[in-house]
PDB file of C-alpha atoms in Angstrom:
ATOM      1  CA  UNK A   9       0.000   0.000   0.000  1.00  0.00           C
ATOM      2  CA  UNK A  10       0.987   3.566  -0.422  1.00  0.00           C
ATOM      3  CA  UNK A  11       2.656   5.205   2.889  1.00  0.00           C
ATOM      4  CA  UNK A  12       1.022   8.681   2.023  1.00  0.00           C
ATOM      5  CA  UNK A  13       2.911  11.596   3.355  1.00  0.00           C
ATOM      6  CA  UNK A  14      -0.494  13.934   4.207  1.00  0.00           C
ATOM      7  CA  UNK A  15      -3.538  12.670   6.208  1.00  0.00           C
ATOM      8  CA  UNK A  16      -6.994  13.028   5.198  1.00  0.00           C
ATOM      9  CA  UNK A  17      -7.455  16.721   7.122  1.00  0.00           C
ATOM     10  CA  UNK A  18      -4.505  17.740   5.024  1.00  0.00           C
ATOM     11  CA  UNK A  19      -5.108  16.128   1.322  1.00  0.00           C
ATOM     12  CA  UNK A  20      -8.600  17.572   1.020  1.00  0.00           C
ATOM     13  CA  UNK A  21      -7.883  21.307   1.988  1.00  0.00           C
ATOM     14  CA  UNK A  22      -4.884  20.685   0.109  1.00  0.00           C
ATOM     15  CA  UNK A  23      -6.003  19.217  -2.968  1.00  0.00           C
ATOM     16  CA  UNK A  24      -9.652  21.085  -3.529  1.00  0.00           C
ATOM     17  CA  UNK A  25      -8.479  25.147  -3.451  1.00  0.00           C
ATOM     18  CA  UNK A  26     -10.755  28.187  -4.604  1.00  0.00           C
ATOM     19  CA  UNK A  27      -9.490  28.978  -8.565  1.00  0.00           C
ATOM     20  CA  UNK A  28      -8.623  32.084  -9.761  1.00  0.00           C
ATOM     21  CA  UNK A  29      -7.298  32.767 -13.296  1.00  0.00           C
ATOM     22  CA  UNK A  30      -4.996  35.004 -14.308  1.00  0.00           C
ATOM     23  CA  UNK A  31      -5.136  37.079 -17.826  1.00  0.00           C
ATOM     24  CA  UNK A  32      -2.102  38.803 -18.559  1.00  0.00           C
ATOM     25  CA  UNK A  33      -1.579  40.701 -21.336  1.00  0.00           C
ATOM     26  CA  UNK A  34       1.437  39.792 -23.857  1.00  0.00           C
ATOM     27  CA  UNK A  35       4.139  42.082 -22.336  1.00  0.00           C
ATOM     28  CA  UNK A  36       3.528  41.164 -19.090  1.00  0.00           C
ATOM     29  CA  UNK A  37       3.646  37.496 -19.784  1.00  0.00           C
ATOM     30  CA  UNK A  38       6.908  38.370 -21.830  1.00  0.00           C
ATOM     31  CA  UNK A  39       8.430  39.730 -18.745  1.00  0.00           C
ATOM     32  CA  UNK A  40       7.601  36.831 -16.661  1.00  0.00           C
ATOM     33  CA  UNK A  41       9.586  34.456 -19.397  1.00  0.00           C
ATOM     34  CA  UNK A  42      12.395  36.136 -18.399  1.00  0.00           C
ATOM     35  CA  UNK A  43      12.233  34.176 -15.389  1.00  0.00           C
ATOM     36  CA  UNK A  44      11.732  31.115 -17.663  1.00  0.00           C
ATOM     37  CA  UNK A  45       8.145  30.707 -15.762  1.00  0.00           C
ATOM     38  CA  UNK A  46       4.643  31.983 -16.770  1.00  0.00           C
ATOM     39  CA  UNK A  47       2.652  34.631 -14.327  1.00  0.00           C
ATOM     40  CA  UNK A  48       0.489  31.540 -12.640  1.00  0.00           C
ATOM     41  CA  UNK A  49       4.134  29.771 -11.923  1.00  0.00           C
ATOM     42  CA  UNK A  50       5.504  33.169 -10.926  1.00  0.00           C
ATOM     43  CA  UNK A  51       2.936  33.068  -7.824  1.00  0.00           C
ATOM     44  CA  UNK A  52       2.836  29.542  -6.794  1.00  0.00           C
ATOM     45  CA  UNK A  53       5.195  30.071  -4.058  1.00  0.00           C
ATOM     46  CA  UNK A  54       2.979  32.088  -2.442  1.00  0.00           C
ATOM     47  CA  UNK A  55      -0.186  30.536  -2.545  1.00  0.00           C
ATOM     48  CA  UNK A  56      -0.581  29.578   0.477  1.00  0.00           C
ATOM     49  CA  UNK A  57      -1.482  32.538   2.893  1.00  0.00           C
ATOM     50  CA  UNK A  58       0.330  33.232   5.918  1.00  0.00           C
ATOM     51  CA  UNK A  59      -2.580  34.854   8.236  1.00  0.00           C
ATOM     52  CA  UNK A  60      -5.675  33.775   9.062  1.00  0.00           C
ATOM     53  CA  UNK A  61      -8.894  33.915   6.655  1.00  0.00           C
ATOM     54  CA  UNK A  62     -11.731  35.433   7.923  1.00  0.00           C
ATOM     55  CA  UNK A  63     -15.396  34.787   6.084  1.00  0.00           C
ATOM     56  CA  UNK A  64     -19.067  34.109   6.767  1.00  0.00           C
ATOM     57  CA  UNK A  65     -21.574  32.039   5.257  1.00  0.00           C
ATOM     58  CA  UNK A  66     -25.011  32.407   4.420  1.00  0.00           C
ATOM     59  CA  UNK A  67     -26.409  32.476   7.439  1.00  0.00           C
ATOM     60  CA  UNK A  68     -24.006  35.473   8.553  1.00  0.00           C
ATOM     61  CA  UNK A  69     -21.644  33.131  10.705  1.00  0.00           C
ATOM     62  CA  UNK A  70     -18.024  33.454  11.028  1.00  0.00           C
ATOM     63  CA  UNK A  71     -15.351  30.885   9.892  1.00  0.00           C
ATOM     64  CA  UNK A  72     -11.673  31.262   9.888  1.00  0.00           C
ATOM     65  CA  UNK A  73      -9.154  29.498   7.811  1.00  0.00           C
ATOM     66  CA  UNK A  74      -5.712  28.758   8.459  1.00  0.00           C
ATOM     67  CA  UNK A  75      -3.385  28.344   5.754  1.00  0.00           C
ATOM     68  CA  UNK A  76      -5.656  28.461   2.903  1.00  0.00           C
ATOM     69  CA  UNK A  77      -4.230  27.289  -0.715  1.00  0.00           C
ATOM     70  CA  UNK A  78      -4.964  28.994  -3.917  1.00  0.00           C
ATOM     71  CA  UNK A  79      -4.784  27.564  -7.095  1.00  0.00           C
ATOM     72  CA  UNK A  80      -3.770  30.172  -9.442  1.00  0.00           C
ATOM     73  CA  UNK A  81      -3.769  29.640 -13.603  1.00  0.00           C
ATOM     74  CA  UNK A  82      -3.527  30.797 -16.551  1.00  0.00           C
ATOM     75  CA  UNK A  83      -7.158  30.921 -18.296  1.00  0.00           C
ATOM     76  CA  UNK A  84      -7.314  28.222 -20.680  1.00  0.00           C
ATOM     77  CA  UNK A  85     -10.466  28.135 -23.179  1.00  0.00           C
ATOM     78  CA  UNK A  86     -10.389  24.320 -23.848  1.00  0.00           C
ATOM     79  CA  UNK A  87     -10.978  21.925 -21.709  1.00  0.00           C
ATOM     80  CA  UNK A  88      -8.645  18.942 -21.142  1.00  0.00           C
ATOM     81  CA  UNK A  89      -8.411  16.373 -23.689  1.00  0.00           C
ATOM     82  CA  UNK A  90      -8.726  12.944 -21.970  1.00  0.00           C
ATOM     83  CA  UNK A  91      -6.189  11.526 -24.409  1.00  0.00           C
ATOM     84  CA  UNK A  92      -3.663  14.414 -22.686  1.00  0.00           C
ATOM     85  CA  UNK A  93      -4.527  13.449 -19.766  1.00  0.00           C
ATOM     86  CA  UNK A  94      -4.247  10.126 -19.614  1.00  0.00           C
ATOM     87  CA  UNK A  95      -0.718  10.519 -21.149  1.00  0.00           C
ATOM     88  CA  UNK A  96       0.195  12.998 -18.047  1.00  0.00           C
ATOM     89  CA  UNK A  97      -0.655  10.518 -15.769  1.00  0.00           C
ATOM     90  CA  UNK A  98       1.208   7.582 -17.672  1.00  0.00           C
ATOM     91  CA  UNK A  99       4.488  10.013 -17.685  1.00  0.00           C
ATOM     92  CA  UNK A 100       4.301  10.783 -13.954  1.00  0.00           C
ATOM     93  CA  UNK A 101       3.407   7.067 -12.732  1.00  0.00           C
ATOM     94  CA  UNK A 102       6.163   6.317 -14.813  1.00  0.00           C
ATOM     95  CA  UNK A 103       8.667   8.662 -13.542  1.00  0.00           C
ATOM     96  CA  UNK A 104       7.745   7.682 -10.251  1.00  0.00           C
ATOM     97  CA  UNK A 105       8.821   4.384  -9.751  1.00  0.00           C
ATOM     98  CA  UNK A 106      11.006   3.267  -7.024  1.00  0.00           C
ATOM     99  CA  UNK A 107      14.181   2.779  -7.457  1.00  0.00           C
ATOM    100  CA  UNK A 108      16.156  -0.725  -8.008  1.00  0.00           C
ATOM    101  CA  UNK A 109      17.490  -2.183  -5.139  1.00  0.00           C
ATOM    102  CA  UNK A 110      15.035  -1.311  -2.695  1.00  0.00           C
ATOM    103  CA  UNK A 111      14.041  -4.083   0.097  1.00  0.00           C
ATOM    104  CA  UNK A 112      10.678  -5.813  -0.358  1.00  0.00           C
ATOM    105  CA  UNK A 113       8.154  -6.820   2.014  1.00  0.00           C
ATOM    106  CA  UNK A 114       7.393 -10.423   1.862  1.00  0.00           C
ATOM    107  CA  UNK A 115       4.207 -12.070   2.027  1.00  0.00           C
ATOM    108  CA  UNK A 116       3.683 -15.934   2.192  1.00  0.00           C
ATOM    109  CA  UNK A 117       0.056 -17.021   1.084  1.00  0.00           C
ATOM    110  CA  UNK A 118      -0.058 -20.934   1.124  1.00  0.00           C
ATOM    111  CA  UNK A 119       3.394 -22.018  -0.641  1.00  0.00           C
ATOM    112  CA  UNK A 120       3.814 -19.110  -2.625  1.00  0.00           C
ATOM    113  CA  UNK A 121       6.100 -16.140  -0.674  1.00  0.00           C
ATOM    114  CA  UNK A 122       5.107 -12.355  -2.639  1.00  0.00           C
ATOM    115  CA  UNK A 123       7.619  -9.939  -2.620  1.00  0.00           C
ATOM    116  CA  UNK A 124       5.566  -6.589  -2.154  1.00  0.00           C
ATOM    117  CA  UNK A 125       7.050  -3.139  -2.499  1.00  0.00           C
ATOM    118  CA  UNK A 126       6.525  -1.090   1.121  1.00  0.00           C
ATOM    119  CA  UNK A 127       5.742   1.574  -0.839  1.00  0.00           C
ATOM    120  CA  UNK A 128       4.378   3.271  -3.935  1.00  0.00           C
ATOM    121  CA  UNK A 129       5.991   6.449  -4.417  1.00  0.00           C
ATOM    122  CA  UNK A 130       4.004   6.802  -7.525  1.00  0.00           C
ATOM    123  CA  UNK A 131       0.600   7.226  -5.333  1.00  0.00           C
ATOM    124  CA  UNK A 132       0.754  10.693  -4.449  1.00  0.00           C
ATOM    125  CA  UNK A 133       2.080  12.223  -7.691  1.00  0.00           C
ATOM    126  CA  UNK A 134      -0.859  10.290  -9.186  1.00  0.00           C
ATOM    127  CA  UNK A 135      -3.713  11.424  -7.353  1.00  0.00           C
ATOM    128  CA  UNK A 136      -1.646  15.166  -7.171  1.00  0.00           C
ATOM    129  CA  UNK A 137      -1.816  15.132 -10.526  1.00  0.00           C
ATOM    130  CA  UNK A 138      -5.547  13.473 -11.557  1.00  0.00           C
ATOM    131  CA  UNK A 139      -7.027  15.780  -9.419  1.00  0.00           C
ATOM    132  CA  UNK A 140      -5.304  18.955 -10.653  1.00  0.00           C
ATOM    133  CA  UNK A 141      -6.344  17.707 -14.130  1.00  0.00           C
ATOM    134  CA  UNK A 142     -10.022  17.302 -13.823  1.00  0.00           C
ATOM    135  CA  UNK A 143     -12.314  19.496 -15.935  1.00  0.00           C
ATOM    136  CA  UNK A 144     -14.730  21.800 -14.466  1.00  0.00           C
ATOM    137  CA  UNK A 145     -18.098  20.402 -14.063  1.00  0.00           C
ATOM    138  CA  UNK A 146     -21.473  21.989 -14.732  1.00  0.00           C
ATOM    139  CA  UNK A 147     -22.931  20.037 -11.445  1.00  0.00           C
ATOM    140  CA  UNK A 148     -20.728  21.141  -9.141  1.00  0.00           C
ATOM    141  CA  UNK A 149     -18.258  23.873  -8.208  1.00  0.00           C
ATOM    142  CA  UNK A 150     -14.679  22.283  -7.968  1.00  0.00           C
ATOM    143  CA  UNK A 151     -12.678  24.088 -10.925  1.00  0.00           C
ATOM    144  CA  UNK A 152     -14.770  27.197 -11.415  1.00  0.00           C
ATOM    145  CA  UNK A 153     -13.197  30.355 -11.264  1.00  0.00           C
ATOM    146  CA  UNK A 154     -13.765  32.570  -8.251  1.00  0.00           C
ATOM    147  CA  UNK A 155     -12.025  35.556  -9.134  1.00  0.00           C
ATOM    148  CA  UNK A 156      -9.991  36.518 -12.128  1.00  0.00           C
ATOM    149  CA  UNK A 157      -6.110  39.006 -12.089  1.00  0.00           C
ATOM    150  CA  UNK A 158      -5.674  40.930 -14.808  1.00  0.00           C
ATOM    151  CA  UNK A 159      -2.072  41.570 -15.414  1.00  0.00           C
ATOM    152  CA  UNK A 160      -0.465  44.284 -17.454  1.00  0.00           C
ATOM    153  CA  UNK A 161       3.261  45.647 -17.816  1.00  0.00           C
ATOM    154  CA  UNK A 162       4.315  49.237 -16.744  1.00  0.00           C
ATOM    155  CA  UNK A 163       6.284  49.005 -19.437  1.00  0.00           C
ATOM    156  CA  UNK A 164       3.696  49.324 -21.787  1.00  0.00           C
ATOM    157  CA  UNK A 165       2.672  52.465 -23.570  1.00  0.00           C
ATOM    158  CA  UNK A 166      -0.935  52.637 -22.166  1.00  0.00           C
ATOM    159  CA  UNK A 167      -1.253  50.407 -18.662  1.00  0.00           C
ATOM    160  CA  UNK A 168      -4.491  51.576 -17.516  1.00  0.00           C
ATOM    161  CA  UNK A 169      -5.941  51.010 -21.333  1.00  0.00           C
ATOM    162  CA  UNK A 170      -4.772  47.852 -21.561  1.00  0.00           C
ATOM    163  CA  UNK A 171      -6.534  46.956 -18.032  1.00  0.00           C
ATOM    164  CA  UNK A 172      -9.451  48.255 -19.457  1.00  0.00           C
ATOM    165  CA  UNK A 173      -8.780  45.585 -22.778  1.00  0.00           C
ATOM    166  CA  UNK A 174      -7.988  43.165 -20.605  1.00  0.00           C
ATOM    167  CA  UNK A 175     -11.627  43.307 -18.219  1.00  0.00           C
ATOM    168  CA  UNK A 176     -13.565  43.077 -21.182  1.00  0.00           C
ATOM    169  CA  UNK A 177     -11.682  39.890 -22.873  1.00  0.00           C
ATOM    170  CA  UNK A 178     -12.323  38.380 -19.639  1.00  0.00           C
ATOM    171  CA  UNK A 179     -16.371  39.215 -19.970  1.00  0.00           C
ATOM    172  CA  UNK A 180     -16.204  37.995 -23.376  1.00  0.00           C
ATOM    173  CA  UNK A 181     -14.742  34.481 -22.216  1.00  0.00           C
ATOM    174  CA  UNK A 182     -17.221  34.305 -19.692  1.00  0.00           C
ATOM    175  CA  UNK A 183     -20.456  35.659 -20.995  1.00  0.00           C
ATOM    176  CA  UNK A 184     -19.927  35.019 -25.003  1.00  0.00           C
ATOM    177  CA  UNK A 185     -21.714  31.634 -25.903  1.00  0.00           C
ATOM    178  CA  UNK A 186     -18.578  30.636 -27.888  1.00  0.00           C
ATOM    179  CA  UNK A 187     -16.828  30.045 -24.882  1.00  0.00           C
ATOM    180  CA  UNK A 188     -17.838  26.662 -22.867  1.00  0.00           C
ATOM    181  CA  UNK A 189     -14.882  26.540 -20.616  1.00  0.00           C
ATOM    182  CA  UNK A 190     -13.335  27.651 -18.350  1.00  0.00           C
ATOM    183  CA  UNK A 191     -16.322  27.590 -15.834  1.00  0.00           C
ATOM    184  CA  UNK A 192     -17.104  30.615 -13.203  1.00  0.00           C
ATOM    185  CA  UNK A 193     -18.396  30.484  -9.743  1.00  0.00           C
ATOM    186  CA  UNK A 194     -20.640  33.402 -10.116  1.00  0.00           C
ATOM    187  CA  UNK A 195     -21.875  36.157 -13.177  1.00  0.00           C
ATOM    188  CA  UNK A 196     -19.651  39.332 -11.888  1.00  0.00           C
ATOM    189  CA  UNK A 197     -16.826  37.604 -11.296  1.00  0.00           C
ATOM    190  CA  UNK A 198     -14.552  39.515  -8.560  1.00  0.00           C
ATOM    191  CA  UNK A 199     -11.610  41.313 -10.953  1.00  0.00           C
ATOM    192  CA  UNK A 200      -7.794  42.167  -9.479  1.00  0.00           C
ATOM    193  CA  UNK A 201      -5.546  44.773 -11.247  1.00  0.00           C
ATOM    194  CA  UNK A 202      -2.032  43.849 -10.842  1.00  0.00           C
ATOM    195  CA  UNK A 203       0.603  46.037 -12.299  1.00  0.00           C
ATOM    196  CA  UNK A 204       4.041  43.671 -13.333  1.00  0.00           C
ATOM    197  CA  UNK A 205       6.910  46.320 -12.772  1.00  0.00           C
ATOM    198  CA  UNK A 206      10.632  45.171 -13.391  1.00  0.00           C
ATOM    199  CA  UNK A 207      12.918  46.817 -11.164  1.00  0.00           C
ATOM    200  CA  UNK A 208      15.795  45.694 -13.085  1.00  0.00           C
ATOM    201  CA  UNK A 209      14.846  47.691 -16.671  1.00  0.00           C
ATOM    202  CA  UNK A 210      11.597  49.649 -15.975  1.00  0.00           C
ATOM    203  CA  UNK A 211      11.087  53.380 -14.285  1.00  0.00           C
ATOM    204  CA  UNK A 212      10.180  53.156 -10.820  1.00  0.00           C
ATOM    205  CA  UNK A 213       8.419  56.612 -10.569  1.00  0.00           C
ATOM    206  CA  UNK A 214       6.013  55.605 -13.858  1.00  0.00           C
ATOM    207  CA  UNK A 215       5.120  52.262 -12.313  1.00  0.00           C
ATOM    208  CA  UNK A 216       4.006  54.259  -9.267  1.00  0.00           C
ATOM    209  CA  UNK A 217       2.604  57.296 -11.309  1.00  0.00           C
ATOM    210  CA  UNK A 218       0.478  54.117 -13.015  1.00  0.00           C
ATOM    211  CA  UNK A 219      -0.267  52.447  -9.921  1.00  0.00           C
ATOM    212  CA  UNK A 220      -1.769  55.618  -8.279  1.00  0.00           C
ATOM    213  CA  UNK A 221      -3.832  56.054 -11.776  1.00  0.00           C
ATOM    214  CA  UNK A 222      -5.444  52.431 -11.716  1.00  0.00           C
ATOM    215  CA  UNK A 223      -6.333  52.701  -7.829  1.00  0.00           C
ATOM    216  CA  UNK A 224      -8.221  55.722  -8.685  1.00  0.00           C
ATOM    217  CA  UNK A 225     -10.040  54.530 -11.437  1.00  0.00           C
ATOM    218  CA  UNK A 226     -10.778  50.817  -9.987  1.00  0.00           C
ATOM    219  CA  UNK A 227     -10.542  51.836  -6.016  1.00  0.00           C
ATOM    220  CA  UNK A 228      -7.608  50.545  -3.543  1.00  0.00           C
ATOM    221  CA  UNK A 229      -8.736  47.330  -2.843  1.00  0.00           C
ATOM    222  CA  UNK A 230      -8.925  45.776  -6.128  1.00  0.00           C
ATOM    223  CA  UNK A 231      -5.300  46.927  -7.285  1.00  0.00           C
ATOM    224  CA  UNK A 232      -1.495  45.372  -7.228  1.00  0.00           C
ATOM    225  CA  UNK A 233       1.860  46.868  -7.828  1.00  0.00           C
ATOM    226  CA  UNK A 234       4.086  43.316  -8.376  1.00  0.00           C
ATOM    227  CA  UNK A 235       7.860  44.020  -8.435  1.00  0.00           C
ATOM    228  CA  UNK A 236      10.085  41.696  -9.741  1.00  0.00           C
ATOM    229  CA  UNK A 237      13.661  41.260 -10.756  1.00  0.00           C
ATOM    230  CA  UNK A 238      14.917  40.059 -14.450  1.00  0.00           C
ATOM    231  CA  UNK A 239      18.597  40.993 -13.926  1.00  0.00           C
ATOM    232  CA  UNK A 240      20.525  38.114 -14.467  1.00  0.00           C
ATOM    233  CA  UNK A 241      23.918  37.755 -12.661  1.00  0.00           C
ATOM    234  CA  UNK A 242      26.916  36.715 -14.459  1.00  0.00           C
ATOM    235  CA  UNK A 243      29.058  34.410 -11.427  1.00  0.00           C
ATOM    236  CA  UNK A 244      32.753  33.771 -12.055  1.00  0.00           C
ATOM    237  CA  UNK A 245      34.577  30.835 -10.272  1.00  0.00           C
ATOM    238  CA  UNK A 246      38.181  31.593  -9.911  1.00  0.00           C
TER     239      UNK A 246
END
């Protein structure tokens, strides 16, 4: 049997997260690939908060969270192809086997003696990876969006504008017949402005000349000033 590393009461806050997508326009995702990762991959280091969640349900009662996950992605308008899938979980049960040489548990049954691996170690990267690759379903809510970041470079010659492009390519996904998938939680879907800046080429008093723009046009709580660093570092070994 597989020794799994998490318990129940951690897999299942674990493994089913609120979704939120992320649209980023092409310079910002540009910016990110200087980092070799997209924006979603740029943030999964930090998705799980730090302080405490506090929210209340429909009856007005108050729940808090510790260390909730997020599950943050780039919007995809396909769904999964179950051929895909099925090869991603063939490649990761099959670069998860254990390694030669490892001691076996045996098991006599009648005059036959079973050598049995202690462990699987391809278990958890299975499951990990089936349930991160289901499609959204109409009858339930697992996979639906709850919120959506747009993402735009202060590089670019119009930031705010391209926010503005940005929110309503989002609505169209959502709203325009065309577009079965992804699936959303609810009709006004909650919309963050985050502003990519790169310390390492852009001008730090036009991000924040931007930033102060967008929070006056979409309001405080709704907008982001990201910094990150593209310098790369050139390290000589004497």
């Amino acid at each position: 049997m597989a020794q799994c590393v998490q318990s129940v009461q951690e897999l299942i806050p674990d493994s089913f997260v609120p979704c939120v997508a992320a649209l980023c326009s092409d310079e910002a995702e540009r910016l990110t690939r200087l980092n070799q990762l997209s924006f979603a991959e740029l943030l999964k280091p930090f998705s799980r908060l730090t302080s405490e969640v506090h929210m209340r349900d429909p009856n007005n009662q108050l729940h808090i969270i510790k260390n909730l996950k997020i599950a943050v992605s780039n919007i995809i308008t396909q769904p999964p192809q179950p051929g895909a899938i099925r090869k991603l979980l063939n490649d990761v049960v099959s670069g998860s086997q254990p390694a030669e040489g490892l001691v076996a548990n045996v098991i006599t049954a009648g005059d036959y003696d079973l050598n049995i691996s202690a462990t699987t170690p391809w278990f958890e990267s299975y499951r990990e990876t089936f349930l991160q690759s289901m499609p959204a379903s109409d009858h339930e809510f697992l996979n639906h969006y709850l919120a959506c970041m747009l993402v735009a470079s202060s590089s670019e010659a119009e930031p705010v504008e391209q926010f503005s492009k940005l929110s309503q390519e989002q609505h169209r996904i959502q709203h325009n017949s065309d577009y079965s998938y992804p699936k959303w939680f609810i009709p006004n879907t909650l919309k963050y402005y985050v502003l990519l800046h790169d310390v390492s080429a852009g001008d730090e008093q036009r991000a924040e000349s931007i930033y102060e723009e967008m929070k006056q046009k979409y309001g405080t709580q709704g907008c982001y000033l990201l910094k990150i660093n593209s310098r790369l570092y050139n390290v000589s070994v004497n």
